[in-house]
mmCIF file of C-alpha atoms in Angstrom:
data_model
loop_
_atom_site.group_PDB
_atom_site.id
_atom_site.type_symbol
_atom_site.label_atom_id
_atom_site.label_comp_id
_atom_site.label_asym_id
_atom_site.label_seq_id
_atom_site.Cartn_x
_atom_site.Cartn_y
_atom_site.Cartn_z
ATOM 1 C CA UNK A 3 80.678 194.975 55.786
ATOM 2 C CA UNK A 4 81.832 195.427 52.214
ATOM 3 C CA UNK A 5 84.441 197.685 50.728
ATOM 4 C CA UNK A 6 83.621 199.615 47.592
ATOM 5 C CA UNK A 7 86.703 199.477 45.324
ATOM 6 C CA UNK A 8 85.813 202.065 42.746
ATOM 7 C CA UNK A 9 89.288 203.439 42.134
ATOM 8 C CA UNK A 10 90.929 203.088 38.737
ATOM 9 C CA UNK A 11 92.320 199.590 38.091
ATOM 10 C CA UNK A 12 95.996 198.968 38.608
ATOM 11 C CA UNK A 13 98.124 198.555 35.514
ATOM 12 C CA UNK A 14 98.057 195.028 34.167
ATOM 13 C CA UNK A 15 101.049 192.809 34.783
ATOM 14 C CA UNK A 16 101.664 192.636 31.033
ATOM 15 C CA UNK A 17 102.187 196.403 30.955
ATOM 16 C CA UNK A 18 104.898 196.365 33.612
ATOM 17 C CA UNK A 19 108.238 195.643 31.918
ATOM 18 C CA UNK A 20 111.542 196.094 33.729
ATOM 19 C CA UNK A 21 113.822 198.598 32.030
ATOM 20 C CA UNK A 22 116.322 195.858 31.221
ATOM 21 C CA UNK A 23 113.736 193.887 29.224
ATOM 22 C CA UNK A 24 112.085 196.931 27.698
ATOM 23 C CA UNK A 25 115.410 197.906 26.163
ATOM 24 C CA UNK A 26 115.775 194.620 24.293
ATOM 25 C CA UNK A 27 114.450 193.944 20.815
ATOM 26 C CA UNK A 28 113.942 190.775 18.840
ATOM 27 C CA UNK A 29 117.160 189.703 17.073
ATOM 28 C CA UNK A 30 117.405 190.853 13.467
ATOM 29 C CA UNK A 31 119.593 189.661 10.636
ATOM 30 C CA UNK A 32 122.024 187.142 12.077
ATOM 31 C CA UNK A 33 120.129 184.059 13.173
ATOM 32 C CA UNK A 34 116.804 185.544 12.081
ATOM 33 C CA UNK A 35 114.305 182.777 11.363
ATOM 34 C CA UNK A 36 113.138 184.654 8.268
ATOM 35 C CA UNK A 37 116.375 183.655 6.575
ATOM 36 C CA UNK A 38 115.440 180.008 6.644
ATOM 37 C CA UNK A 39 113.584 177.791 4.198
ATOM 38 C CA UNK A 40 112.655 180.338 1.546
ATOM 39 C CA UNK A 41 112.347 177.353 -0.803
ATOM 40 C CA UNK A 42 111.608 173.734 0.082
ATOM 41 C CA UNK A 43 114.880 172.691 -1.561
ATOM 42 C CA UNK A 44 116.931 175.507 -0.020
ATOM 43 C CA UNK A 45 120.571 174.750 0.736
ATOM 44 C CA UNK A 46 121.468 176.408 4.034
ATOM 45 C CA UNK A 47 125.010 177.663 4.557
ATOM 46 C CA UNK A 48 123.941 179.580 7.649
ATOM 47 C CA UNK A 49 125.381 178.225 10.885
ATOM 48 C CA UNK A 50 128.512 176.572 12.233
ATOM 49 C CA UNK A 51 126.860 173.179 12.621
ATOM 50 C CA UNK A 52 128.870 169.945 12.920
ATOM 51 C CA UNK A 53 128.132 167.137 10.504
ATOM 52 C CA UNK A 54 126.098 164.406 12.263
ATOM 53 C CA UNK A 55 128.165 161.756 10.508
ATOM 54 C CA UNK A 56 131.266 162.598 12.541
ATOM 55 C CA UNK A 57 129.523 162.756 15.920
ATOM 56 C CA UNK A 58 130.094 159.679 18.142
ATOM 57 C CA UNK A 59 126.416 158.792 18.486
ATOM 58 C CA UNK A 60 126.853 155.074 19.128
ATOM 59 C CA UNK A 61 129.450 155.710 21.803
ATOM 60 C CA UNK A 62 127.239 158.360 23.412
ATOM 61 C CA UNK A 63 124.382 155.861 23.536
ATOM 62 C CA UNK A 64 126.637 153.257 25.176
ATOM 63 C CA UNK A 65 127.972 155.816 27.668
ATOM 64 C CA UNK A 66 124.406 156.834 28.517
ATOM 65 C CA UNK A 67 123.454 153.221 29.235
ATOM 66 C CA UNK A 68 126.459 152.760 31.533
ATOM 67 C CA UNK A 69 125.734 155.982 33.397
ATOM 68 C CA UNK A 70 122.090 155.051 33.973
ATOM 69 C CA UNK A 71 122.996 151.565 35.186
ATOM 70 C CA UNK A 72 125.057 152.810 38.137
ATOM 71 C CA UNK A 73 123.590 152.128 41.601
ATOM 72 C CA UNK A 74 121.622 155.095 42.908
ATOM 73 C CA UNK A 75 121.785 156.745 39.472
ATOM 74 C CA UNK A 76 123.904 159.710 40.650
ATOM 75 C CA UNK A 77 123.679 161.257 37.194
ATOM 76 C CA UNK A 78 120.040 162.125 37.903
ATOM 77 C CA UNK A 79 120.826 164.003 41.115
ATOM 78 C CA UNK A 80 122.057 167.507 41.939
ATOM 79 C CA UNK A 81 125.748 168.231 41.558
ATOM 80 C CA UNK A 82 128.354 170.929 42.147
ATOM 81 C CA UNK A 83 128.190 174.399 40.641
ATOM 82 C CA UNK A 84 131.714 174.071 39.204
ATOM 83 C CA UNK A 85 130.982 170.753 37.488
ATOM 84 C CA UNK A 86 131.607 167.101 38.259
ATOM 85 C CA UNK A 87 134.324 164.525 37.996
ATOM 86 C CA UNK A 88 135.585 162.967 35.821
ATOM 87 C CA UNK A 89 134.645 165.639 33.271
ATOM 88 C CA UNK A 90 136.474 168.491 34.999
ATOM 89 C CA UNK A 91 139.583 166.370 35.462
ATOM 90 C CA UNK A 92 139.582 165.434 31.767
ATOM 91 C CA UNK A 93 139.238 169.094 30.740
ATOM 92 C CA UNK A 94 141.932 170.202 33.189
ATOM 93 C CA UNK A 95 144.397 167.641 31.879
ATOM 94 C CA UNK A 96 143.726 168.539 28.257
ATOM 95 C CA UNK A 97 144.036 172.262 28.983
ATOM 96 C CA UNK A 98 147.093 171.852 31.228
ATOM 97 C CA UNK A 99 145.572 173.700 34.179
ATOM 98 C CA UNK A 100 144.585 172.988 37.778
ATOM 99 C CA UNK A 101 141.137 171.425 37.993
ATOM 100 C CA UNK A 102 140.026 174.217 40.338
ATOM 101 C CA UNK A 103 140.183 176.619 37.396
ATOM 102 C CA UNK A 104 137.685 174.624 35.315
ATOM 103 C CA UNK A 105 134.025 175.689 35.440
ATOM 104 C CA UNK A 106 131.585 173.626 33.391
ATOM 105 C CA UNK A 107 128.924 175.674 31.569
ATOM 106 C CA UNK A 108 125.834 175.268 29.400
ATOM 107 C CA UNK A 109 127.740 175.774 26.171
ATOM 108 C CA UNK A 110 130.124 178.521 25.156
ATOM 109 C CA UNK A 111 127.677 181.423 25.198
ATOM 110 C CA UNK A 112 126.838 180.680 28.817
ATOM 111 C CA UNK A 113 130.541 180.954 29.613
ATOM 112 C CA UNK A 114 130.628 184.334 27.887
ATOM 113 C CA UNK A 115 127.562 185.556 29.776
ATOM 114 C CA UNK A 116 129.095 184.595 33.113
ATOM 115 C CA UNK A 117 132.388 186.245 32.178
ATOM 116 C CA UNK A 118 130.657 189.481 31.158
ATOM 117 C CA UNK A 119 128.767 189.693 34.425
ATOM 118 C CA UNK A 120 131.860 188.867 36.447
ATOM 119 C CA UNK A 121 134.218 191.485 34.991
ATOM 120 C CA UNK A 122 132.176 194.202 33.227
ATOM 121 C CA UNK A 123 130.530 196.983 35.226
ATOM 122 C CA UNK A 124 127.482 198.672 33.750
ATOM 123 C CA UNK A 125 128.597 201.263 31.234
ATOM 124 C CA UNK A 126 132.178 199.961 30.987
ATOM 125 C CA UNK A 127 134.199 200.106 27.806
ATOM 126 C CA UNK A 128 134.788 196.678 26.213
ATOM 127 C CA UNK A 129 137.159 196.177 23.273
ATOM 128 C CA UNK A 130 135.702 193.811 20.677
ATOM 129 C CA UNK A 131 136.493 192.153 17.367
ATOM 130 C CA UNK A 132 135.729 194.229 14.274
ATOM 131 C CA UNK A 133 133.799 192.529 12.636
ATOM 132 C CA UNK A 134 132.346 190.578 15.525
ATOM 133 C CA UNK A 135 130.276 187.486 16.255
ATOM 134 C CA UNK A 136 126.908 189.208 16.855
ATOM 135 C CA UNK A 137 125.673 187.039 19.718
ATOM 136 C CA UNK A 138 128.407 188.395 21.982
ATOM 137 C CA UNK A 139 126.993 191.894 21.557
ATOM 138 C CA UNK A 140 123.559 190.604 22.553
ATOM 139 C CA UNK A 141 125.051 189.298 25.781
ATOM 140 C CA UNK A 142 126.882 192.578 26.298
ATOM 141 C CA UNK A 143 123.614 194.537 26.051
ATOM 142 C CA UNK A 144 122.712 193.377 29.548
ATOM 143 C CA UNK A 145 125.644 195.343 30.973
ATOM 144 C CA UNK A 146 124.922 198.486 28.915
ATOM 145 C CA UNK A 147 128.607 198.444 27.989
ATOM 146 C CA UNK A 148 130.223 200.676 25.400
ATOM 147 C CA UNK A 149 132.308 198.993 22.710
ATOM 148 C CA UNK A 150 135.723 199.734 21.242
ATOM 149 C CA UNK A 151 135.986 197.945 17.870
ATOM 150 C CA UNK A 152 139.449 196.604 17.016
ATOM 151 C CA UNK A 153 140.039 195.419 13.460
ATOM 152 C CA UNK A 154 140.325 191.703 12.731
ATOM 153 C CA UNK A 155 142.339 190.767 9.653
ATOM 154 C CA UNK A 156 143.632 187.605 7.993
ATOM 155 C CA UNK A 157 145.700 186.870 11.096
ATOM 156 C CA UNK A 158 143.142 187.654 13.756
ATOM 157 C CA UNK A 159 142.867 190.663 16.037
ATOM 158 C CA UNK A 160 145.041 193.641 15.094
ATOM 159 C CA UNK A 161 147.047 193.863 18.298
ATOM 160 C CA UNK A 162 148.977 196.892 17.030
ATOM 161 C CA UNK A 163 145.728 198.815 16.581
ATOM 162 C CA UNK A 164 144.671 197.848 20.087
ATOM 163 C CA UNK A 165 148.023 198.996 21.474
ATOM 164 C CA UNK A 166 147.606 202.357 19.734
ATOM 165 C CA UNK A 167 144.149 202.832 21.216
ATOM 166 C CA UNK A 168 145.427 201.953 24.677
ATOM 167 C CA UNK A 169 148.329 204.403 24.358
ATOM 168 C CA UNK A 170 145.808 207.047 23.296
ATOM 169 C CA UNK A 171 143.957 206.570 26.564
ATOM 170 C CA UNK A 172 141.304 203.899 25.958
ATOM 171 C CA UNK A 173 140.756 201.875 29.126
ATOM 172 C CA UNK A 174 138.550 198.837 28.503
ATOM 173 C CA UNK A 175 137.653 196.558 31.364
ATOM 174 C CA UNK A 176 137.610 193.572 29.007
ATOM 175 C CA UNK A 177 138.465 192.545 25.466
ATOM 176 C CA UNK A 178 136.527 189.974 23.461
ATOM 177 C CA UNK A 179 138.079 188.002 20.609
ATOM 178 C CA UNK A 180 137.815 184.670 18.797
ATOM 179 C CA UNK A 181 141.518 183.776 18.512
ATOM 180 C CA UNK A 182 141.358 180.577 16.442
ATOM 181 C CA UNK A 183 139.627 180.302 13.037
ATOM 182 C CA UNK A 184 137.785 183.499 13.696
ATOM 183 C CA UNK A 185 134.057 183.786 13.169
ATOM 184 C CA UNK A 186 133.504 185.217 10.602
ATOM 185 C CA UNK A 187 136.898 186.111 9.086
ATOM 186 C CA UNK A 188 138.661 182.686 9.279
ATOM 187 C CA UNK A 189 142.008 183.969 10.635
ATOM 188 C CA UNK A 190 143.957 182.814 13.690
ATOM 189 C CA UNK A 191 146.083 184.949 15.999
ATOM 190 C CA UNK A 192 149.817 184.072 15.743
ATOM 191 C CA UNK A 193 151.685 183.029 18.882
ATOM 192 C CA UNK A 194 153.678 186.257 19.111
ATOM 193 C CA UNK A 195 150.536 188.350 18.847
ATOM 194 C CA UNK A 196 148.881 186.277 21.574
ATOM 195 C CA UNK A 197 151.780 186.930 23.906
ATOM 196 C CA UNK A 198 151.653 190.642 23.146
ATOM 197 C CA UNK A 199 147.896 190.718 23.698
ATOM 198 C CA UNK A 200 148.328 189.093 27.100
ATOM 199 C CA UNK A 201 151.125 191.546 27.933
ATOM 200 C CA UNK A 202 148.827 194.454 27.114
ATOM 201 C CA UNK A 203 146.061 192.997 29.273
ATOM 202 C CA UNK A 204 148.398 192.581 32.201
ATOM 203 C CA UNK A 205 149.899 196.059 31.743
ATOM 204 C CA UNK A 206 146.634 197.953 31.298
ATOM 205 C CA UNK A 207 144.553 195.810 33.642
ATOM 206 C CA UNK A 208 141.807 194.412 31.418
ATOM 207 C CA UNK A 209 140.516 190.837 31.122
ATOM 208 C CA UNK A 210 140.672 188.981 27.820
ATOM 209 C CA UNK A 211 137.559 186.951 26.999
ATOM 210 C CA UNK A 212 139.046 184.397 24.577
ATOM 211 C CA UNK A 213 136.132 182.650 22.859
ATOM 212 C CA UNK A 214 137.558 179.494 21.302
ATOM 213 C CA UNK A 215 134.888 177.074 20.008
ATOM 214 C CA UNK A 216 136.776 176.197 16.784
ATOM 215 C CA UNK A 217 140.224 175.620 18.290
ATOM 216 C CA UNK A 218 140.190 171.841 17.822
ATOM 217 C CA UNK A 219 139.016 171.997 14.195
ATOM 218 C CA UNK A 220 142.406 172.658 12.586
ATOM 219 C CA UNK A 221 143.084 171.066 9.225
ATOM 220 C CA UNK A 222 146.869 170.646 8.970
ATOM 221 C CA UNK A 223 148.362 171.776 12.287
ATOM 222 C CA UNK A 224 147.044 173.257 15.538
ATOM 223 C CA UNK A 225 147.371 177.024 16.018
ATOM 224 C CA UNK A 226 150.616 178.082 17.648
ATOM 225 C CA UNK A 227 150.638 179.398 21.188
ATOM 226 C CA UNK A 228 147.554 177.482 22.262
ATOM 227 C CA UNK A 229 148.687 177.539 25.907
ATOM 228 C CA UNK A 230 149.348 181.292 26.127
ATOM 229 C CA UNK A 231 145.882 182.201 27.326
ATOM 230 C CA UNK A 232 145.723 179.539 30.026
ATOM 231 C CA UNK A 233 148.962 180.818 31.569
ATOM 232 C CA UNK A 234 147.688 184.324 32.369
ATOM 233 C CA UNK A 235 145.535 185.547 35.235
ATOM 234 C CA UNK A 236 144.116 188.181 32.873
ATOM 235 C CA UNK A 237 142.332 185.723 30.576
ATOM 236 C CA UNK A 238 139.064 183.823 30.796
ATOM 237 C CA UNK A 239 139.409 181.093 28.158
ATOM 238 C CA UNK A 240 135.994 179.886 26.966
ATOM 239 C CA UNK A 241 135.334 176.689 25.047
ATOM 240 C CA UNK A 242 132.563 174.254 24.208
ATOM 241 C CA UNK A 243 131.752 170.765 22.968
ATOM 242 C CA UNK A 244 129.204 172.336 20.596
ATOM 243 C CA UNK A 245 131.361 172.046 17.484
ATOM 244 C CA UNK A 246 132.935 168.686 18.347
ATOM 245 C CA UNK A 247 130.324 166.525 20.108
ATOM 246 C CA UNK A 248 127.114 168.363 19.233
ATOM 247 C CA UNK A 249 125.358 171.635 20.101
ATOM 248 C CA UNK A 250 122.351 169.851 21.578
ATOM 249 C CA UNK A 251 124.442 168.756 24.554
ATOM 250 C CA UNK A 252 124.663 172.404 25.688
ATOM 251 C CA UNK A 253 127.988 171.669 27.342
ATOM 252 C CA UNK A 254 131.050 173.877 27.565
ATOM 253 C CA UNK A 255 133.697 175.073 29.977
ATOM 254 C CA UNK A 256 135.729 178.085 31.004
ATOM 255 C CA UNK A 257 139.310 178.205 32.231
ATOM 256 C CA UNK A 258 139.139 180.944 34.837
ATOM 257 C CA UNK A 259 141.981 182.715 36.692
ATOM 258 C CA UNK A 260 142.164 181.660 40.327
ATOM 259 C CA UNK A 261 141.284 185.153 41.551
ATOM 260 C CA UNK A 262 137.973 185.023 39.617
ATOM 261 C CA UNK A 263 136.793 181.458 40.229
ATOM 262 C CA UNK A 264 135.052 182.296 43.493
ATOM 263 C CA UNK A 265 133.243 185.226 41.918
ATOM 264 C CA UNK A 266 132.024 183.203 38.946
ATOM 265 C CA UNK A 267 130.920 180.277 41.110
ATOM 266 C CA UNK A 268 129.022 182.684 43.381
ATOM 267 C CA UNK A 269 127.422 184.290 40.335
ATOM 268 C CA UNK A 270 126.528 180.910 38.829
ATOM 269 C CA UNK A 271 124.914 179.781 42.068
ATOM 270 C CA UNK A 272 122.470 182.646 41.630
ATOM 271 C CA UNK A 273 121.591 181.606 38.074
ATOM 272 C CA UNK A 274 120.996 177.957 37.243
ATOM 273 C CA UNK A 275 123.102 176.389 40.030
ATOM 274 C CA UNK A 276 124.855 173.887 37.756
ATOM 275 C CA UNK A 277 124.935 172.284 34.331
ATOM 276 C CA UNK A 278 122.908 169.106 33.827
ATOM 277 C CA UNK A 279 124.482 166.380 35.936
ATOM 278 C CA UNK A 280 123.243 163.827 33.449
ATOM 279 C CA UNK A 281 124.881 165.429 30.401
ATOM 280 C CA UNK A 282 128.129 165.963 32.303
ATOM 281 C CA UNK A 283 128.147 162.354 33.440
ATOM 282 C CA UNK A 284 127.494 160.969 29.965
ATOM 283 C CA UNK A 285 130.177 163.077 28.306
ATOM 284 C CA UNK A 286 132.635 162.396 31.116
ATOM 285 C CA UNK A 287 132.004 158.677 30.705
ATOM 286 C CA UNK A 288 132.414 158.954 26.931
ATOM 287 C CA UNK A 289 135.748 160.759 27.178
ATOM 288 C CA UNK A 290 137.318 158.659 29.904
ATOM 289 C CA UNK A 291 136.082 155.163 29.038
ATOM 290 C CA UNK A 292 137.677 155.390 25.580
ATOM 291 C CA UNK A 293 140.685 157.723 25.968
ATOM 292 C CA UNK A 294 141.400 158.045 22.232
ATOM 293 C CA UNK A 295 137.814 158.562 21.151
ATOM 294 C CA UNK A 296 137.757 162.354 21.223
ATOM 295 C CA UNK A 297 140.870 162.746 19.105
ATOM 296 C CA UNK A 298 139.652 160.081 16.676
ATOM 297 C CA UNK A 299 136.371 161.991 16.338
ATOM 298 C CA UNK A 300 138.299 165.196 15.710
ATOM 299 C CA UNK A 301 140.477 163.503 13.116
ATOM 300 C CA UNK A 302 137.447 162.491 11.066
ATOM 301 C CA UNK A 303 135.902 165.930 11.431
ATOM 302 C CA UNK A 304 139.050 167.791 10.388
ATOM 303 C CA UNK A 305 139.453 165.720 7.254
ATOM 304 C CA UNK A 306 135.791 166.104 6.297
ATOM 305 C CA UNK A 307 135.607 169.864 6.894
ATOM 306 C CA UNK A 308 138.820 170.548 5.007
ATOM 307 C CA UNK A 309 137.521 168.584 2.016
ATOM 308 C CA UNK A 310 134.262 170.536 2.095
ATOM 309 C CA UNK A 311 136.052 173.875 2.315
ATOM 310 C CA UNK A 312 138.216 172.941 -0.679
ATOM 311 C CA UNK A 313 135.165 171.762 -2.597
ATOM 312 C CA UNK A 314 133.282 175.001 -1.995
ATOM 313 C CA UNK A 315 136.194 177.296 -2.875
ATOM 314 C CA UNK A 316 136.847 175.418 -6.121
ATOM 315 C CA UNK A 317 133.147 175.324 -7.027
ATOM 316 C CA UNK A 318 132.707 179.063 -6.446
ATOM 317 C CA UNK A 319 135.589 179.846 -8.791
ATOM 318 C CA UNK A 320 134.248 177.456 -11.419
ATOM 319 C CA UNK A 321 130.657 178.716 -11.263
ATOM 320 C CA UNK A 322 131.425 182.432 -10.783
ATOM 321 C CA UNK A 323 134.960 182.971 -12.138
ATOM 322 C CA UNK A 324 136.730 186.004 -10.696
ATOM 323 C CA UNK A 325 133.770 187.025 -8.538
ATOM 324 C CA UNK A 326 135.159 186.177 -5.125
ATOM 325 C CA UNK A 327 138.408 186.408 -3.222
ATOM 326 C CA UNK A 328 138.080 183.102 -1.385
ATOM 327 C CA UNK A 329 140.747 181.037 0.363
ATOM 328 C CA UNK A 330 140.551 177.676 2.089
ATOM 329 C CA UNK A 331 140.896 178.360 5.826
ATOM 330 C CA UNK A 332 143.343 176.599 8.121
ATOM 331 C CA UNK A 333 140.440 175.296 10.186
ATOM 332 C CA UNK A 334 136.965 175.980 11.480
ATOM 333 C CA UNK A 335 133.601 175.867 9.726
ATOM 334 C CA UNK A 336 133.380 179.040 7.635
ATOM 335 C CA UNK A 337 134.436 180.736 4.428
ATOM 336 C CA UNK A 338 134.563 184.537 4.314
ATOM 337 C CA UNK A 339 134.820 185.348 0.596
ATOM 338 C CA UNK A 340 134.923 188.942 -0.597
ATOM 339 C CA UNK A 341 133.119 190.287 -3.635
ATOM 340 C CA UNK A 342 135.756 191.651 -6.009
ATOM 341 C CA UNK A 343 133.482 193.722 -8.249
ATOM 342 C CA UNK A 344 131.987 196.752 -6.506
ATOM 343 C CA UNK A 345 129.234 196.769 -9.122
ATOM 344 C CA UNK A 346 127.787 193.636 -7.538
ATOM 345 C CA UNK A 347 125.493 194.679 -4.701
ATOM 346 C CA UNK A 348 125.807 192.315 -1.745
ATOM 347 C CA UNK A 349 122.213 192.671 -0.587
ATOM 348 C CA UNK A 350 120.851 192.104 -4.088
ATOM 349 C CA UNK A 351 123.065 189.053 -4.460
ATOM 350 C CA UNK A 352 121.730 187.631 -1.194
ATOM 351 C CA UNK A 353 118.138 188.099 -2.358
ATOM 352 C CA UNK A 354 118.876 186.560 -5.751
ATOM 353 C CA UNK A 355 120.716 183.645 -4.144
ATOM 354 C CA UNK A 356 117.759 183.077 -1.848
ATOM 355 C CA UNK A 357 115.448 182.999 -4.852
ATOM 356 C CA UNK A 358 117.767 180.412 -6.392
ATOM 357 C CA UNK A 359 117.607 178.381 -3.171
ATOM 358 C CA UNK A 360 120.777 179.223 -1.216
ATOM 359 C CA UNK A 361 120.732 180.852 2.210
ATOM 360 C CA UNK A 362 123.864 182.319 3.815
ATOM 361 C CA UNK A 363 124.868 185.060 6.220
ATOM 362 C CA UNK A 364 125.595 188.425 4.682
ATOM 363 C CA UNK A 365 128.761 190.105 5.895
ATOM 364 C CA UNK A 366 126.682 193.092 6.936
ATOM 365 C CA UNK A 367 125.042 190.935 9.600
ATOM 366 C CA UNK A 368 128.347 190.962 11.494
ATOM 367 C CA UNK A 369 128.584 194.331 13.235
ATOM 368 C CA UNK A 370 131.696 196.217 12.251
ATOM 369 C CA UNK A 371 133.276 199.605 12.724
ATOM 370 C CA UNK A 372 135.743 201.708 10.740
ATOM 371 C CA UNK A 373 138.545 199.976 8.890
ATOM 372 C CA UNK A 374 136.686 196.901 7.626
ATOM 373 C CA UNK A 375 134.649 196.038 4.549
ATOM 374 C CA UNK A 376 132.482 193.353 6.116
ATOM 375 C CA UNK A 377 129.558 194.401 3.947
ATOM 376 C CA UNK A 378 131.431 193.208 0.859
ATOM 377 C CA UNK A 379 131.856 189.747 2.332
ATOM 378 C CA UNK A 380 129.642 186.673 2.586
ATOM 379 C CA UNK A 381 129.877 183.997 5.251
ATOM 380 C CA UNK A 382 129.335 180.439 4.089
ATOM 381 C CA UNK A 383 129.040 177.650 6.664
ATOM 382 C CA UNK A 384 129.830 174.240 5.202
ATOM 383 C CA UNK A 385 130.279 171.856 8.130
ATOM 384 C CA UNK A 386 126.950 170.024 7.769
ATOM 385 C CA UNK A 387 126.558 170.320 3.963
ATOM 386 C CA UNK A 388 127.808 167.449 1.819
ATOM 387 C CA UNK A 389 129.975 167.881 -1.257
ATOM 388 C CA UNK A 390 127.184 167.451 -3.806
ATOM 389 C CA UNK A 391 125.084 170.124 -2.097
ATOM 390 C CA UNK A 392 128.063 172.477 -1.924
ATOM 391 C CA UNK A 393 128.567 172.042 -5.655
ATOM 392 C CA UNK A 394 124.896 172.794 -6.255
ATOM 393 C CA UNK A 395 124.992 175.775 -3.900
ATOM 394 C CA UNK A 396 127.897 177.233 -5.867
ATOM 395 C CA UNK A 397 125.993 176.716 -9.123
ATOM 396 C CA UNK A 398 122.975 178.559 -7.704
ATOM 397 C CA UNK A 399 125.183 181.390 -6.433
ATOM 398 C CA UNK A 400 126.755 181.559 -9.858
ATOM 399 C CA UNK A 401 123.327 182.032 -11.419
ATOM 400 C CA UNK A 402 122.578 184.770 -8.894
ATOM 401 C CA UNK A 403 125.820 186.554 -9.780
ATOM 402 C CA UNK A 404 124.940 186.441 -13.483
ATOM 403 C CA UNK A 405 121.645 188.219 -12.808
ATOM 404 C CA UNK A 406 123.567 191.347 -11.778
ATOM 405 C CA UNK A 407 126.137 190.933 -14.521
ATOM 406 C CA UNK A 408 123.263 191.351 -16.948
#
């Protein structure tokens, strides 16, 4: 007996897209691959990339060999969702927190994604930096959250503006900020402002998502009040080895309040279970076998990045006198110069600079709300670009500026 299936065919699998996926679009602007390699000799000032010369590659190779020589090779087995020893213990000691509060992640953005899912209900209001690191907003899309932009100035988040919005009735479930050497605006939040921000979070009942990948890259002195966030049960403090040991490791951590650790571990166990045991073991071996290695690595990086920032600021003023308001930051990997002359069109300058062979992020790529002039800014990343290339990049930008000057 045969069955005659003459009904219309079912929809193909490719046509069935969950609403969550259907609502997403390919990233535009920031991080867009079309920005890259417009010319074979292009100088890219695009991303916050560490210089390979300051990464401890030889020590990582030696640590890898030691890890793989251990009987039973435990580094190639499953491990705990929270992370493994001795890495968690090293992080806990450096952060000054109980080890139970440390959750190892696949880089900083993974920590942000977990934090969003743990504390933000669908449709919630989330206060955010203005302008903001765009990738956070991409993560926030998955929760369909609404945003409350709060201005970021030369000294980080405008806590007074936030306080005004809260007094006016805004009730965010979370607040996102980059407190140290802000991406893109360079500034760091002073200690007093950090304490006030935490007080507001505790009073109004929201969770601060403190995204801190540049914290260790200070040039003269560490930011004040570094321990404020770790002392509050209203802060998830997110960090990464991306800027210090290399982004390819995909290794970060979050300092989580005790009342949220169980929730985040339960959430993580339904995602990827745990970060690579192998990578954790290698980095843990690296950090503990040579106790001074990490700080020595940071010392070299800080000196190099400060020199490059100074080189770029001086070269921009020499090649395009009076065009930019540009200051050497206190740390981090970015400049955020502002175009002084309103007659110079930022988008035209970017196109002309690209034709000259320089690629950078336009300020307009960093979403912003009222009260900022991000579109008049440019973001230059200099961490992986040597001094000679920075000088040449400034010369090319200078030629691009002259095209508009006529």
